[in-house]
CSV table of C-alpha atoms in Angstrom, one decimal:
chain,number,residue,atom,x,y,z
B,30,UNK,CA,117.1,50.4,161.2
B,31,UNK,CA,113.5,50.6,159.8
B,32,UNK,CA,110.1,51.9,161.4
B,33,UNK,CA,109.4,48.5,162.8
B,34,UNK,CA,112.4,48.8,165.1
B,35,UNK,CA,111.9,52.3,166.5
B,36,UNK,CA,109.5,53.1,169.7
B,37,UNK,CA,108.2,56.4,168.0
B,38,UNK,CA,106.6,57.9,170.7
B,39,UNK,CA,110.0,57.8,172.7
B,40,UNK,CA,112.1,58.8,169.7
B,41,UNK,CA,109.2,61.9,169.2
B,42,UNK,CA,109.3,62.6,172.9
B,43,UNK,CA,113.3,63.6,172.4
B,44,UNK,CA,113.0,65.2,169.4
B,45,UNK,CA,110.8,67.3,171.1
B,46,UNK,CA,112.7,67.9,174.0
B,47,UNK,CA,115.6,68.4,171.8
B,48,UNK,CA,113.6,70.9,169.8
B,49,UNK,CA,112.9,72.9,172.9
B,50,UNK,CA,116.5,73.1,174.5
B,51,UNK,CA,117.1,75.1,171.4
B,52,UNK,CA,113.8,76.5,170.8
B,53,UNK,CA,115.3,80.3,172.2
B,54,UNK,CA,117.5,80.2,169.0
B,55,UNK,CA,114.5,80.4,167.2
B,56,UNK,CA,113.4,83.3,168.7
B,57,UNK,CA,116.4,85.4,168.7
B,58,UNK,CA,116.2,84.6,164.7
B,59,UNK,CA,112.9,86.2,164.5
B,60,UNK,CA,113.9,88.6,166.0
B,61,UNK,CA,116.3,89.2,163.9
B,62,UNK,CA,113.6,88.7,161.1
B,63,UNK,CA,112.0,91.1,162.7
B,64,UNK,CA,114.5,94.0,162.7
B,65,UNK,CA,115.1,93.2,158.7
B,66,UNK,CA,111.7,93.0,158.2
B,67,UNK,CA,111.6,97.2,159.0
B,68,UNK,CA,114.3,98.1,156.5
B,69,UNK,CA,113.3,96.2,153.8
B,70,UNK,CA,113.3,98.8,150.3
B,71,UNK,CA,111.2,98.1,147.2
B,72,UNK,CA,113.5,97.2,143.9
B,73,UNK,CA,113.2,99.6,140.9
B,74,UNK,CA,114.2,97.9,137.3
B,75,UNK,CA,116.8,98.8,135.5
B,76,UNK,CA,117.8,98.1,131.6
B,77,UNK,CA,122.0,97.5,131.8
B,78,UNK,CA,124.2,94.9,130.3
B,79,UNK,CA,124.7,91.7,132.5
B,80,UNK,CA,127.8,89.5,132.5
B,81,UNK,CA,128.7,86.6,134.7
B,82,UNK,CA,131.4,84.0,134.3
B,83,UNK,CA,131.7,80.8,136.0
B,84,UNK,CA,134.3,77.6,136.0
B,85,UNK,CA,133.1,74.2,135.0
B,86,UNK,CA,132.3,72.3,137.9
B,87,UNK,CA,135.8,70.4,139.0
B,88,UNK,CA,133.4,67.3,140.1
B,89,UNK,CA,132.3,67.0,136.7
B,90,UNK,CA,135.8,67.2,134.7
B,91,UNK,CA,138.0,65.2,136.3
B,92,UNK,CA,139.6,62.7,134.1
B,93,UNK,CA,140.3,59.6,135.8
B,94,UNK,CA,142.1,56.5,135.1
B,95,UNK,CA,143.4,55.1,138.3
B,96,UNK,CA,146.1,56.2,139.2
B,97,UNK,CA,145.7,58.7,137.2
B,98,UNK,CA,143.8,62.2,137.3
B,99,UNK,CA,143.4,65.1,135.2
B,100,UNK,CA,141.6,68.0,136.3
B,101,UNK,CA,139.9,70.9,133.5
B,102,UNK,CA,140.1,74.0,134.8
B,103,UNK,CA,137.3,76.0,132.3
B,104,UNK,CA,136.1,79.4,132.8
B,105,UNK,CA,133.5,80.9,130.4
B,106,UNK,CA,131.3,83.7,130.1
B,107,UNK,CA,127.9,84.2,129.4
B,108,UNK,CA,128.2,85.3,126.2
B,109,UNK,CA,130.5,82.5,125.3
B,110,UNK,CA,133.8,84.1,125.5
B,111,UNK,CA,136.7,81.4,127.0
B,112,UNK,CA,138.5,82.9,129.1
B,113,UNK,CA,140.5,79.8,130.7
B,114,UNK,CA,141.4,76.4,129.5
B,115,UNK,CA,143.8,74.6,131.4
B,116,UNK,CA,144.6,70.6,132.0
B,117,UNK,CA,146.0,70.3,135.4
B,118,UNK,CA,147.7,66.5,137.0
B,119,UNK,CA,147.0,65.6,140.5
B,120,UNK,CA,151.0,64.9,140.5
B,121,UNK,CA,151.3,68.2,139.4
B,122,UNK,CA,153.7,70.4,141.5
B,123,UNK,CA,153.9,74.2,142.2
B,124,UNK,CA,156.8,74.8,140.1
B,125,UNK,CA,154.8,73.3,137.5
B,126,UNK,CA,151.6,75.1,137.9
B,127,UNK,CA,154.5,78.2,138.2
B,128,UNK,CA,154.5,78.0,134.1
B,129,UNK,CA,151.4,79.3,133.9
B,130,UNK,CA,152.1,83.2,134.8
B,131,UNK,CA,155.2,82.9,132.3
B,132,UNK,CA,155.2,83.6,128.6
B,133,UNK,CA,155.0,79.8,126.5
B,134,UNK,CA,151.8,77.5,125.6
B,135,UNK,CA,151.2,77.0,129.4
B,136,UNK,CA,150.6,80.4,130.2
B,137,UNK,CA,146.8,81.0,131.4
B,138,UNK,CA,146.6,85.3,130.5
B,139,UNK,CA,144.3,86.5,133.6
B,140,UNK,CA,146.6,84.6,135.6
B,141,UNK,CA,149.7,85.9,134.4
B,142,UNK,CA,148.2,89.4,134.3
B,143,UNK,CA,147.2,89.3,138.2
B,144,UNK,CA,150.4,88.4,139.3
B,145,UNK,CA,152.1,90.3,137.0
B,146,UNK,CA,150.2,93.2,138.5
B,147,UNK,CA,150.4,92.5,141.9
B,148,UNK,CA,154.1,91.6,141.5
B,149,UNK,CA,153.4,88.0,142.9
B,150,UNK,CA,154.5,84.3,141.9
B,151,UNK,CA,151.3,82.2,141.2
B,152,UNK,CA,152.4,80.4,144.8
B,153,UNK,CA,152.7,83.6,147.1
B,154,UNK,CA,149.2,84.0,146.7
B,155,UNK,CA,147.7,81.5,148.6
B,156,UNK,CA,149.6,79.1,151.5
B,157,UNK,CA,147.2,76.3,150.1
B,158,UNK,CA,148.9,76.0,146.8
B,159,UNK,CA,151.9,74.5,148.5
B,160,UNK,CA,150.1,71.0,149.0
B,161,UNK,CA,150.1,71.0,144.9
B,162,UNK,CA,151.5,67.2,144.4
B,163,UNK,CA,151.5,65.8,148.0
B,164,UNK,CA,148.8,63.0,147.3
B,165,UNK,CA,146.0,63.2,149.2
B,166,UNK,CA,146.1,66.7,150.3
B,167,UNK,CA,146.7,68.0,146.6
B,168,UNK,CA,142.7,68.1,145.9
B,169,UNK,CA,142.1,70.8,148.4
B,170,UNK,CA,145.5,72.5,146.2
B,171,UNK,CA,143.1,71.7,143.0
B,172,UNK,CA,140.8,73.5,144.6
B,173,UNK,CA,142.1,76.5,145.6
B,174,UNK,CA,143.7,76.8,142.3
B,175,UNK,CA,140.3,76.6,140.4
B,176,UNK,CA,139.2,79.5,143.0
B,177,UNK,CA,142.3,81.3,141.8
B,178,UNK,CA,141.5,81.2,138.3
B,179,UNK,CA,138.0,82.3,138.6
B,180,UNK,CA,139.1,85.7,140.6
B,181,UNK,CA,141.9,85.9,138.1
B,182,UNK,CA,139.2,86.3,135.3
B,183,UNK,CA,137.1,88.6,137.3
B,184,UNK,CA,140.3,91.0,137.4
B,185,UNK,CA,140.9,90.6,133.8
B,186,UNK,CA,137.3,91.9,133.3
B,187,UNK,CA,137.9,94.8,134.8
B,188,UNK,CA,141.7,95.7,135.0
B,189,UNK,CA,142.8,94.7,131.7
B,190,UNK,CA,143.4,97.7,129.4
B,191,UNK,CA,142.9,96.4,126.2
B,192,UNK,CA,139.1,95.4,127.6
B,193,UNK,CA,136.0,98.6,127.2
B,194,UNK,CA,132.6,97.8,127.9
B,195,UNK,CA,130.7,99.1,125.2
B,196,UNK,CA,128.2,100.6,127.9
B,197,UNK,CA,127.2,99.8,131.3
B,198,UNK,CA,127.6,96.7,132.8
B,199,UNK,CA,127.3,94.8,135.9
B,200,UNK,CA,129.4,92.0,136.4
B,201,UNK,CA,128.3,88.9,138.4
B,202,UNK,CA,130.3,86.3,140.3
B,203,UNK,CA,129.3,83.2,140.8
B,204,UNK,CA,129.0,82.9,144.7
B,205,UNK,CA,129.9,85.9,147.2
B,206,UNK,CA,132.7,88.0,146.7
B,207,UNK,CA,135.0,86.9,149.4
B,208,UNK,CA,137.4,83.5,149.5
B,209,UNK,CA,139.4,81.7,152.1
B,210,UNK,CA,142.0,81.0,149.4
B,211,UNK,CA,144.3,83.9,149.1
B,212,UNK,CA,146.1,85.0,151.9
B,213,UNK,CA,145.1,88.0,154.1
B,214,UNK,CA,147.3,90.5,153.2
B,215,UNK,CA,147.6,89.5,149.1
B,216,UNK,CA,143.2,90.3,149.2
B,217,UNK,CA,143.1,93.6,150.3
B,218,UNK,CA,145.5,94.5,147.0
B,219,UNK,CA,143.5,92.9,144.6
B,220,UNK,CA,140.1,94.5,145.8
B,221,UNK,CA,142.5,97.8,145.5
B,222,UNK,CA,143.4,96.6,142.1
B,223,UNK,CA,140.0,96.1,141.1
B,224,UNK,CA,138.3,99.3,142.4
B,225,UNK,CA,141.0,101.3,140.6
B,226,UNK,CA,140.0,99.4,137.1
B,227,UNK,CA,136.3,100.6,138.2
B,228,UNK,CA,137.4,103.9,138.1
B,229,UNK,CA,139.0,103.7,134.6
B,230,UNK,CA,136.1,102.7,133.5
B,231,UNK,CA,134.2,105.5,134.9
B,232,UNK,CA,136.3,108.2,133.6
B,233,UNK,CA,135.2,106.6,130.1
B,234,UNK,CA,131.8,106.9,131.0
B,235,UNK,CA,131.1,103.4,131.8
B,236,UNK,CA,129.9,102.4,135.1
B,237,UNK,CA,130.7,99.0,135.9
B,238,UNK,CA,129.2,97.3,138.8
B,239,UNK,CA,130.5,93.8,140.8
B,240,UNK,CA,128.2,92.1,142.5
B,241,UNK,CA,128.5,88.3,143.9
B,242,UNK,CA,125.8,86.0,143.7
B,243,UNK,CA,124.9,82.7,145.4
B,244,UNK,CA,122.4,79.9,145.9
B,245,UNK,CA,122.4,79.7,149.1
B,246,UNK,CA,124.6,81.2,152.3
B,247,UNK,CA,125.0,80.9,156.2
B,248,UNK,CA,123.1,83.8,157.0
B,249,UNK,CA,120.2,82.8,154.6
B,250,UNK,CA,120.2,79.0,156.1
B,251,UNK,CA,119.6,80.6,159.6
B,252,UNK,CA,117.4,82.7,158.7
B,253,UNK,CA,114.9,81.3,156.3
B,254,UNK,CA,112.9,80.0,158.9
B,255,UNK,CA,112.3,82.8,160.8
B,256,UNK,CA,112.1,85.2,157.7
B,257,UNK,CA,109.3,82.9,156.3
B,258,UNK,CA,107.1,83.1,159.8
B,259,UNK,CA,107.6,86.7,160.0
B,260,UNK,CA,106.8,87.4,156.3
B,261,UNK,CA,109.9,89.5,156.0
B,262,UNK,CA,110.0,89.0,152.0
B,263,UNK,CA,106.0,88.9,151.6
B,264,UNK,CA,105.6,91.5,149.2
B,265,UNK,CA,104.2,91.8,145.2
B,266,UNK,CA,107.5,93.6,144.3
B,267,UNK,CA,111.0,92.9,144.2
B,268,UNK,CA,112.5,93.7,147.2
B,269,UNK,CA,116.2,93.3,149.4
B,270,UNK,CA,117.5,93.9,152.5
B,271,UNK,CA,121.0,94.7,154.0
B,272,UNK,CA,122.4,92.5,156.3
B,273,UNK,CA,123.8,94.0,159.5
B,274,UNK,CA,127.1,93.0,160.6
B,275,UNK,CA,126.2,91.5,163.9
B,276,UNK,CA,123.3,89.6,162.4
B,277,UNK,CA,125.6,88.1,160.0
B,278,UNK,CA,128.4,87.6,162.2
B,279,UNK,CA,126.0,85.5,164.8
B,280,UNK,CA,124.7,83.3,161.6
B,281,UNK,CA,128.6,82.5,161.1
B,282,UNK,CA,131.8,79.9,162.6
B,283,UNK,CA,134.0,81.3,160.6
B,284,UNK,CA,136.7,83.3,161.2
B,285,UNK,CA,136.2,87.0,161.3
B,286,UNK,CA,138.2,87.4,157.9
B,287,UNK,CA,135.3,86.1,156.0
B,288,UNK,CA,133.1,88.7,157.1
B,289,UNK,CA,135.1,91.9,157.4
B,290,UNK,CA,135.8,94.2,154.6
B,291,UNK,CA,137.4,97.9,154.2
B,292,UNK,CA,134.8,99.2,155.4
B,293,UNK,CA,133.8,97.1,158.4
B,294,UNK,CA,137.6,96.6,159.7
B,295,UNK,CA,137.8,98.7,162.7
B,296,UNK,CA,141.8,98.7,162.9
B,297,UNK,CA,144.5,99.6,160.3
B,298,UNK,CA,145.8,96.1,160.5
B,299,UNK,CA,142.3,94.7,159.6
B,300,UNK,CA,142.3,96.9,156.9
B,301,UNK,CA,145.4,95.5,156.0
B,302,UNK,CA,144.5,91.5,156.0
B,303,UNK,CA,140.8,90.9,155.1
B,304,UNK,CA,139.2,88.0,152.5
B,305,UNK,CA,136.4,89.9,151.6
B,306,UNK,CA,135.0,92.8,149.6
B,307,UNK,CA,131.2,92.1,149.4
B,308,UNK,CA,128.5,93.8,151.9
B,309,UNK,CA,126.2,91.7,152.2
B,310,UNK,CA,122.1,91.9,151.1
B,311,UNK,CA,119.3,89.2,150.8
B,312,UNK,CA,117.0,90.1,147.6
B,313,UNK,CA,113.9,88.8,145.9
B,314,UNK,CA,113.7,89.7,142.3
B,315,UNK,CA,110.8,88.2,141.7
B,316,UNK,CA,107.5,90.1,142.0
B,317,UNK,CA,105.1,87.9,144.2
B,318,UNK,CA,105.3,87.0,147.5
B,319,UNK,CA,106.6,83.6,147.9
B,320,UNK,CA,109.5,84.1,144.8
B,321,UNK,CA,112.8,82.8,146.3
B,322,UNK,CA,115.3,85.0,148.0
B,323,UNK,CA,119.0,85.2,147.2
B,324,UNK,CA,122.0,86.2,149.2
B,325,UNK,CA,123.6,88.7,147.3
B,326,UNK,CA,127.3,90.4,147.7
B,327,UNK,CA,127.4,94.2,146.3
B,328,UNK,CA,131.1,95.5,146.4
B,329,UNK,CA,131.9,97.2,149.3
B,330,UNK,CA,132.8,100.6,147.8
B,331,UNK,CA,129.2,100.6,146.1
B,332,UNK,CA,127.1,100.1,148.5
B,333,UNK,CA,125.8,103.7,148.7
B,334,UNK,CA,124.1,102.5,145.0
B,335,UNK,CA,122.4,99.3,146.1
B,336,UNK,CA,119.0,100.3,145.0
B,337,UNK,CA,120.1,100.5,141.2
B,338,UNK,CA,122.9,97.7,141.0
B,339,UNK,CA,120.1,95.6,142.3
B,340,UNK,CA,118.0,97.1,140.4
B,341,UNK,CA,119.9,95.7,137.0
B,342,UNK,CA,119.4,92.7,137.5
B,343,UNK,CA,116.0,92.7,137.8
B,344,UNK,CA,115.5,91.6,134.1
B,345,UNK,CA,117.9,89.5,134.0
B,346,UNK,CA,116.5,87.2,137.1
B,347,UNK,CA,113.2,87.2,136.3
B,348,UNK,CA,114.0,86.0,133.0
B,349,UNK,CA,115.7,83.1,134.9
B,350,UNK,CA,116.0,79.2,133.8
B,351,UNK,CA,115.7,76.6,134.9
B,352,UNK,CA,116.1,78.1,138.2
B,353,UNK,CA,113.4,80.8,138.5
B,354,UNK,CA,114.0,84.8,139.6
B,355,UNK,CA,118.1,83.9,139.3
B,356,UNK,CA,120.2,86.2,137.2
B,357,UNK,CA,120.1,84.1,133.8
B,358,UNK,CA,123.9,85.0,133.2
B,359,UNK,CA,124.7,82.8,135.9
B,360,UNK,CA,122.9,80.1,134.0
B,361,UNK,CA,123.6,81.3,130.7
B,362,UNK,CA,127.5,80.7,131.9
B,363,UNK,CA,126.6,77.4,133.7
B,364,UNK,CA,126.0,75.7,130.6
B,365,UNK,CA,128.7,77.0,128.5
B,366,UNK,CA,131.3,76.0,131.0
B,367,UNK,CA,130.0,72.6,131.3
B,368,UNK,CA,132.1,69.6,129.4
B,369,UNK,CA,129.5,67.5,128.5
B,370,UNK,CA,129.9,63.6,128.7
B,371,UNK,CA,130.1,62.9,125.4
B,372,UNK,CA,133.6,65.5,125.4
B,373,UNK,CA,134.3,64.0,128.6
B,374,UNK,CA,134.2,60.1,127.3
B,375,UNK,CA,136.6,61.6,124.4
B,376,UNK,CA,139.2,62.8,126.9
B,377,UNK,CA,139.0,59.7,128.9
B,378,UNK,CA,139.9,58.6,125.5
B,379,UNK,CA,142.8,60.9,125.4
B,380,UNK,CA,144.2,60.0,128.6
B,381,UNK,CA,144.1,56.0,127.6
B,382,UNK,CA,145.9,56.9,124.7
B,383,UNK,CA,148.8,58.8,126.6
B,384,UNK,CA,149.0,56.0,129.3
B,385,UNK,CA,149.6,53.4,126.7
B,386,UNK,CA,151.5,55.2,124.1
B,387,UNK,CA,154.8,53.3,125.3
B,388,UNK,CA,153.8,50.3,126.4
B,389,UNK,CA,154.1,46.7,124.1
B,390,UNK,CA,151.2,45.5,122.5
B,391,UNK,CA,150.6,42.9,124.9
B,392,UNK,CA,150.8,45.2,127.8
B,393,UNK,CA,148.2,47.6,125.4
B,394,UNK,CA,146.3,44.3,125.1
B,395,UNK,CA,146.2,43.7,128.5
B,396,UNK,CA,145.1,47.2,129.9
B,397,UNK,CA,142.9,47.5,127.4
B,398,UNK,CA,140.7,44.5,128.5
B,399,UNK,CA,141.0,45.5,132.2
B,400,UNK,CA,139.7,49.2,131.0
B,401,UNK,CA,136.4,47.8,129.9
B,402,UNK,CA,135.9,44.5,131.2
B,403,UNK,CA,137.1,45.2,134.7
B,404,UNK,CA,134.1,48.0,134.9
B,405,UNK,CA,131.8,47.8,137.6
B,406,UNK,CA,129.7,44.7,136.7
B,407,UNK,CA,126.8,45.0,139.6
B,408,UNK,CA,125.6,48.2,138.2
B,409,UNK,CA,124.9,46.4,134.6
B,410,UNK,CA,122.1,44.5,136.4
B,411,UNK,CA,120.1,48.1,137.5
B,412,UNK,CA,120.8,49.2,134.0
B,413,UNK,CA,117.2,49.7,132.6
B,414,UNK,CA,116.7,48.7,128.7
């Protein structure tokens, strides 16, 4: 299809109708706006020790040689501390990933000391993990196990005993803190787990906060339109917002799980099965008017000290790079955890090596020559000199 082909002023004429079946959407979102726009607080710095963590992107470390394919599993801190390294099959199975909670060279330590703690196998906390090594649905296992790991290292930032924070420090996670990956009722336990390790912490004079961080949300895609026309974030100072529940709640399809909390479960069942512990607040760190917002989890049992865990990272964000007024411990980890492609072009390596390892030298021979010459020869001729 190309312009030549289309009768624009019909295809405008439908848009436009289109536009206006839905055009009282729009309104109710300003609305909304609007009603943000009243409670917005100013943002006062704060000088505090900022740590995030974050797992190699699985797109970008995946080792393949058909049929073949390795997933890393990396998790690294912003000060460079490896927490996680793990090589994981698609053929693996849940017995096998079982090995890593248990004492040997396969045991991943967060891991171990999560379900140790919670008094758990590695596959009782999420039902996804039982699709570990049934083809095709195995990648959404991967997945779920990557999530796993990263929550596993949040706990060990907090809970493990052996670990004190030299002063105060806020702790941010990469993305919101709430998951579809562990089951209802194994959630609520960990968030339990976690506040309790806050506490230790506290009785050492340490105040450790846990916020969740990410790029970009439901509730912020709904509303950025109608924040931007009513000038909600318009200000020469950092500013946030809390988002109500039933805002956020009409700006989502998901199931209720992902939005309730301790605090926002109305039942004692609810309180009992939940996937999240964030509360939810959109922030601008950055100190003029059109500076980007960020949606922004704050642990549900701290909410009451928004205005200076907010505060904290103040520095940090506006210090931000590449991406501008975003905590720069989110970036600082981003690059740390990342396998570059040299390392990655060394592990292909690797893997040839272990497929051919019993094979006869004219099968070796033969595999090899399909391994390079068999490469996709059309995109050699876009290949610039």
């Amino acid at each position: 299809m190309t312009i030549a082909n289309l009768d624009m002023e019909a295809l405008q004429k439908k848009i436009i109708e289109a536009y206006q079946a839905d055009s009282h959407l729009l309104e109710k979102f300003r609305e909304y706006a609007r009603r943000l726009k009243d409670n917005v607080r100013p943002l006062k710095a704060y000088s505090v020790n900022a740590v995030s963590f974050v797992s190699a992107d699985g797109g970008d470390n995946r080792i393949m040689f058909d049929p073949a394919l390795i997933e890393l599993v990396r998790v690294v801190d912003s000060r460079g501390k490896e927490y996680v390294l793990d090589v994981v099959a698609s053929s693996s199975t849940l017995d096998e990933l079982e090995k890593r909670i248990q004492p040997g060279p396969q045991c991943i330590e967060p891991l171990r000391r999560l379900c140790s703690d919670l008094g758990l196998k590695l596959g009782e906390l999420s039902y996804l993990l039982k699709n570990m090594g049934q083809g095709g649905n195995s990648t959404s296992a991967l997945r779920a196990y990557r999530d796993i790991v990263e929550w596993a290292v949040l706990y060990e930032m907090v809970c493990n005993p052996h670990l004190q924070w030299g002063g105060d420090t806020i702790l941010v996670r990469d993305g919101l803190l709430r998951t579809k990956t562990f089951r209802r009722d194994i959630f609520p336990k960990i968030r339990e787990k976690i506040k309790a390790g806050i506490e230790v912490h506290a009785r050492r004079n340490v105040t450790v906060s846990l916020v969740g961080v990410a790029k970009q949300s439901a509730v912020l895609s709904k509303l950025a339109v109608a924040l931007e026309l009513e000038g909600v974030f318009h200000r020469k100072y950092p500013c946030y917002v809390e988002v109500p529940l039933d805002i956020e709640r009409d700006c989502y399809n998901y199931d209720r799980t992902w939005l309730l909390n301790y605090d926002t479960a109305e039942t004692e069942e609810e309180r009992a099965r939940f996937q999240s512990m964030g509360c939810l607040h959109l922030v601008k760190f950055g100190d003029k008017p059109g500076d980007p917002v960020w949606p922004v989890d704050i642990a549900d049992w701290q909410r009451d000290q928004a205005p200076k865990i907010l505060g904290q990272l103040i520095y940090d964000a506006q210090y931000g790079f590449p991406i501008p007024d975003y905590p720069m411990c989110i970036q600082k980890a981003h690059d740390r955890s990342r396998i570059g492609h040299i390392e990655i072009e060394i592990l292909q390596d690797m893997v040839f090596k272990g497929l051919t390892q019993n094979l006869n030298a004219d099968e070796y021979n033969r595999l090899l020559r399909f391994r390079y010459l068999s490469q996709d020869l059309k995109k050699w001729r876009y290949m610039e000199g």
